[in-house]
mmCIF file of C-alpha atoms in Angstrom:
data_model
loop_
_atom_site.group_PDB
_atom_site.id
_atom_site.type_symbol
_atom_site.label_atom_id
_atom_site.label_comp_id
_atom_site.label_asym_id
_atom_site.label_seq_id
_atom_site.Cartn_x
_atom_site.Cartn_y
_atom_site.Cartn_z
ATOM 1 C CA MET A 1 1.928 -1.168 14.663
ATOM 2 C CA ILE A 2 1.554 -0.739 10.943
ATOM 3 C CA VAL A 3 -1.698 0.191 9.251
ATOM 4 C CA TRP A 4 -1.104 -0.936 5.665
ATOM 5 C CA LEU A 5 -3.413 0.569 3.038
ATOM 6 C CA ASN A 6 -3.380 -1.627 -0.036
ATOM 7 C CA GLY A 7 -5.438 -1.406 -3.203
ATOM 8 C CA THR A 8 -4.861 -0.447 -6.778
ATOM 9 C CA HIS A 9 -3.953 2.955 -8.115
ATOM 10 C CA GLY A 10 -6.909 5.310 -7.894
ATOM 11 C CA ALA A 11 -8.428 3.650 -4.830
ATOM 12 C CA GLY A 12 -7.459 6.611 -2.627
ATOM 13 C CA LYS A 13 -4.549 5.219 -0.592
ATOM 14 C CA THR A 14 -2.408 8.355 -0.489
ATOM 15 C CA THR A 15 -5.262 10.714 0.337
ATOM 16 C CA THR A 16 -6.768 8.325 2.865
ATOM 17 C CA SER A 17 -3.431 7.613 4.560
ATOM 18 C CA ALA A 18 -2.942 11.305 5.369
ATOM 19 C CA LEU A 19 -6.418 11.412 6.888
ATOM 20 C CA VAL A 20 -5.894 8.175 8.858
ATOM 21 C CA GLN A 21 -2.659 9.622 10.255
ATOM 22 C CA GLN A 22 -4.616 12.586 11.628
ATOM 23 C CA LEU A 23 -7.050 10.229 13.380
ATOM 24 C CA ILE A 24 -4.558 7.864 15.025
ATOM 25 C CA PRO A 25 -2.458 9.430 17.780
ATOM 26 C CA HIS A 26 1.333 9.071 17.481
ATOM 27 C CA SER A 27 1.176 7.937 13.870
ATOM 28 C CA ARG A 28 3.233 8.780 10.814
ATOM 29 C CA VAL A 29 2.814 8.112 7.095
ATOM 30 C CA PHE A 30 5.570 6.037 5.511
ATOM 31 C CA ASP A 31 5.239 5.566 1.764
ATOM 32 C CA ALA A 32 7.231 2.445 0.833
ATOM 33 C CA GLU A 33 7.327 3.740 -2.729
ATOM 34 C CA LYS A 34 10.178 5.979 -1.538
ATOM 35 C CA VAL A 35 12.237 2.807 -0.949
ATOM 36 C CA GLY A 36 11.584 1.875 -4.581
ATOM 37 C CA GLU A 37 12.542 5.364 -5.722
ATOM 38 C CA THR A 38 15.853 5.019 -3.871
ATOM 39 C CA LEU A 39 16.535 1.757 -5.698
ATOM 40 C CA MET A 40 15.618 3.408 -9.009
ATOM 41 C CA ASP A 41 18.225 6.114 -8.330
ATOM 42 C CA ILE A 42 21.117 3.625 -8.195
ATOM 43 C CA ARG A 43 23.587 4.281 -11.034
ATOM 44 C CA PRO A 44 24.245 2.395 -13.130
ATOM 45 C CA GLY A 45 20.747 1.117 -12.722
ATOM 46 C CA LEU A 46 19.582 -2.226 -11.424
ATOM 47 C CA PRO A 47 18.339 -4.829 -13.937
ATOM 48 C CA GLU A 48 15.499 -3.539 -16.098
ATOM 49 C CA THR A 49 11.979 -4.039 -14.717
ATOM 50 C CA ASP A 50 8.572 -2.448 -15.109
ATOM 51 C CA ASN A 51 8.031 -2.383 -11.324
ATOM 52 C CA PHE A 52 10.594 -1.831 -8.564
ATOM 53 C CA GLN A 53 8.698 -4.336 -6.385
ATOM 54 C CA HIS A 54 10.195 -7.061 -8.592
ATOM 55 C CA TRP A 55 13.688 -6.187 -7.353
ATOM 56 C CA PRO A 56 14.461 -8.625 -4.520
ATOM 57 C CA PRO A 57 15.992 -5.923 -2.269
ATOM 58 C CA TRP A 58 12.804 -3.849 -2.178
ATOM 59 C CA ARG A 59 10.759 -6.110 0.099
ATOM 60 C CA PRO A 60 13.314 -6.641 2.902
ATOM 61 C CA LEU A 61 14.270 -2.946 2.723
ATOM 62 C CA VAL A 62 10.626 -2.000 3.303
ATOM 63 C CA VAL A 63 10.503 -4.337 6.300
ATOM 64 C CA GLU A 64 13.810 -3.101 7.682
ATOM 65 C CA THR A 65 12.968 0.577 7.201
ATOM 66 C CA ALA A 66 9.526 0.240 8.783
ATOM 67 C CA ARG A 67 10.735 -1.706 11.800
ATOM 68 C CA ARG A 68 13.667 0.629 12.411
ATOM 69 C CA VAL A 69 11.430 3.698 12.211
ATOM 70 C CA LEU A 70 9.059 2.076 14.697
ATOM 71 C CA ASP A 71 11.959 1.095 16.977
ATOM 72 C CA TYR A 72 13.179 4.688 16.887
ATOM 73 C CA ALA A 73 9.946 6.686 17.009
ATOM 74 C CA GLY A 74 7.302 4.240 18.257
ATOM 75 C CA GLY A 75 3.667 4.794 17.490
ATOM 76 C CA THR A 76 1.981 3.666 14.315
ATOM 77 C CA LEU A 77 3.096 3.762 10.710
ATOM 78 C CA VAL A 78 0.381 4.284 8.117
ATOM 79 C CA MET A 79 1.709 2.766 4.897
ATOM 80 C CA PRO A 80 -0.117 3.398 1.606
ATOM 81 C CA MET A 81 1.323 0.876 -0.844
ATOM 82 C CA THR A 82 -0.111 -1.316 -3.557
ATOM 83 C CA VAL A 83 1.147 -4.901 -3.291
ATOM 84 C CA LEU A 84 -0.640 -7.201 -5.728
ATOM 85 C CA VAL A 85 1.818 -10.108 -5.854
ATOM 86 C CA GLU A 86 0.926 -12.560 -3.102
ATOM 87 C CA GLN A 87 4.524 -13.762 -2.658
ATOM 88 C CA TYR A 88 5.671 -10.186 -2.115
ATOM 89 C CA TRP A 89 2.966 -9.589 0.500
ATOM 90 C CA ARG A 90 3.981 -12.804 2.264
ATOM 91 C CA GLU A 91 7.633 -11.701 2.326
ATOM 92 C CA ILE A 92 6.744 -8.316 3.777
ATOM 93 C CA SER A 93 4.170 -9.495 6.301
ATOM 94 C CA SER A 94 6.284 -12.427 7.507
ATOM 95 C CA GLY A 95 9.340 -10.151 7.740
ATOM 96 C CA LEU A 96 7.405 -7.750 9.933
ATOM 97 C CA ALA A 97 6.034 -10.630 12.018
ATOM 98 C CA GLN A 98 9.588 -11.877 12.632
ATOM 99 C CA HIS A 99 10.246 -8.514 14.281
ATOM 100 C CA ASP A 100 6.962 -8.678 16.254
ATOM 101 C CA VAL A 101 5.492 -5.761 14.324
ATOM 102 C CA PRO A 102 1.710 -6.114 14.201
ATOM 103 C CA VAL A 103 0.095 -5.213 10.873
ATOM 104 C CA ARG A 104 -3.496 -4.217 10.209
ATOM 105 C CA HIS A 105 -3.886 -4.779 6.477
ATOM 106 C CA PHE A 106 -6.681 -2.868 4.756
ATOM 107 C CA VAL A 107 -7.612 -2.896 1.077
ATOM 108 C CA LEU A 108 -9.256 0.183 -0.322
ATOM 109 C CA HIS A 109 -11.566 -1.248 -2.937
ATOM 110 C CA ALA A 110 -13.724 0.372 -5.580
ATOM 111 C CA ASN A 111 -15.483 -1.086 -8.578
ATOM 112 C CA GLN A 112 -13.684 -0.938 -11.924
ATOM 113 C CA GLU A 113 -15.901 1.829 -13.330
ATOM 114 C CA THR A 114 -15.226 4.051 -10.320
ATOM 115 C CA LEU A 115 -11.481 3.369 -10.473
ATOM 116 C CA ARG A 116 -11.325 4.209 -14.180
ATOM 117 C CA GLY A 117 -13.223 7.435 -13.553
ATOM 118 C CA ARG A 118 -10.881 8.441 -10.720
ATOM 119 C CA ILE A 119 -7.779 7.702 -12.769
ATOM 120 C CA MET A 120 -9.024 9.518 -15.873
ATOM 121 C CA GLY A 121 -10.279 12.475 -13.818
ATOM 122 C CA ASP A 122 -7.209 12.871 -11.600
ATOM 123 C CA THR A 123 -6.473 16.604 -11.558
ATOM 124 C CA VAL A 124 -3.092 16.165 -9.819
ATOM 125 C CA LEU A 125 -1.445 13.330 -11.784
ATOM 126 C CA GLY A 126 -3.677 13.423 -14.832
ATOM 127 C CA PRO A 127 -4.856 10.313 -16.700
ATOM 128 C CA SER A 128 -2.314 7.520 -16.398
ATOM 129 C CA ALA A 129 -1.829 4.478 -18.619
ATOM 130 C CA PHE A 130 0.394 2.993 -15.876
ATOM 131 C CA ARG A 131 -2.414 3.205 -13.344
ATOM 132 C CA LEU A 132 -4.981 1.856 -15.812
ATOM 133 C CA ARG A 133 -2.741 -1.163 -16.562
ATOM 134 C CA HIS A 134 -2.957 -2.168 -12.881
ATOM 135 C CA LEU A 135 -6.751 -2.467 -12.808
ATOM 136 C CA GLU A 136 -6.859 -6.037 -14.100
ATOM 137 C CA PRO A 137 -3.954 -7.302 -11.937
ATOM 138 C CA TYR A 138 -5.746 -5.751 -8.959
ATOM 139 C CA ALA A 139 -9.024 -7.452 -9.892
ATOM 140 C CA GLU A 140 -7.196 -10.785 -10.198
ATOM 141 C CA ALA A 141 -5.448 -10.353 -6.840
ATOM 142 C CA ALA A 142 -8.740 -9.348 -5.225
ATOM 143 C CA ARG A 143 -10.441 -12.492 -6.574
ATOM 144 C CA THR A 144 -7.649 -14.908 -5.695
ATOM 145 C CA TRP A 145 -5.999 -13.835 -2.435
ATOM 146 C CA LEU A 146 -5.936 -10.144 -1.532
ATOM 147 C CA HIS A 147 -9.443 -9.698 -0.156
ATOM 148 C CA GLY A 148 -8.964 -12.795 1.999
ATOM 149 C CA GLU A 149 -5.791 -11.322 3.522
ATOM 150 C CA ALA A 150 -7.118 -7.911 4.472
ATOM 151 C CA GLU A 151 -9.997 -5.915 5.825
ATOM 152 C CA VAL A 152 -11.763 -4.587 2.744
ATOM 153 C CA VAL A 153 -13.055 -1.013 2.777
ATOM 154 C CA ASP A 154 -15.244 -0.384 -0.255
ATOM 155 C CA THR A 155 -14.563 3.217 -1.254
ATOM 156 C CA THR A 156 -16.868 3.193 -4.280
ATOM 157 C CA HIS A 157 -19.363 5.471 -2.493
ATOM 158 C CA LEU A 158 -17.147 6.806 0.324
ATOM 159 C CA THR A 159 -15.172 9.994 0.558
ATOM 160 C CA PRO A 160 -11.548 9.596 1.651
ATOM 161 C CA ALA A 161 -12.534 11.103 5.022
ATOM 162 C CA GLN A 162 -15.246 8.466 5.492
ATOM 163 C CA ALA A 163 -12.837 5.667 4.557
ATOM 164 C CA ALA A 164 -10.202 7.060 6.932
ATOM 165 C CA LEU A 165 -12.709 7.182 9.777
ATOM 166 C CA ARG A 166 -13.718 3.543 9.195
ATOM 167 C CA ILE A 167 -10.069 2.460 9.225
ATOM 168 C CA ALA A 168 -9.187 4.490 12.308
ATOM 169 C CA GLU A 169 -12.219 3.147 14.184
ATOM 170 C CA ALA A 170 -11.322 -0.434 13.211
ATOM 171 C CA VAL A 171 -7.737 0.049 14.412
ATOM 172 C CA LYS A 172 -8.884 1.471 17.756
ATOM 173 C CA ARG A 173 -11.138 -1.544 18.458
#
């Protein structure tokens, strides 16, 4: 099984995924961003883009990597990854379904004011214009399709540990 943690930058996906992994036996964290980083390391580079998710190889490589890791190791993969383009989510989720990999899709949500505060106050990464630019695309995806495709966990007033516990309990039901 895959427990996919979606949501915009600053919602707490990375922190929460590590905590979810501790609560679900036989689980591992797989950050699909590493697949994008591999594509970014190709030299000479792939066609210019502002987001590696736009490269057509990224989506099937995420599917293939996740399913092969599950085939090899079993258990559950906890995958913290923002996917805001509906077509991309459909490609990934249908690709996993073709391999009979069940996916529990969660969106870590917080209101815009909270997200801005988290991004600006991030002591690890520091304030990030890149992360701030994704707030409106996230809000649009949330309004139009994303919240209908996932189990929404509002993290506005939750600690990452509380969010992780809610997700782990939902998965165990």
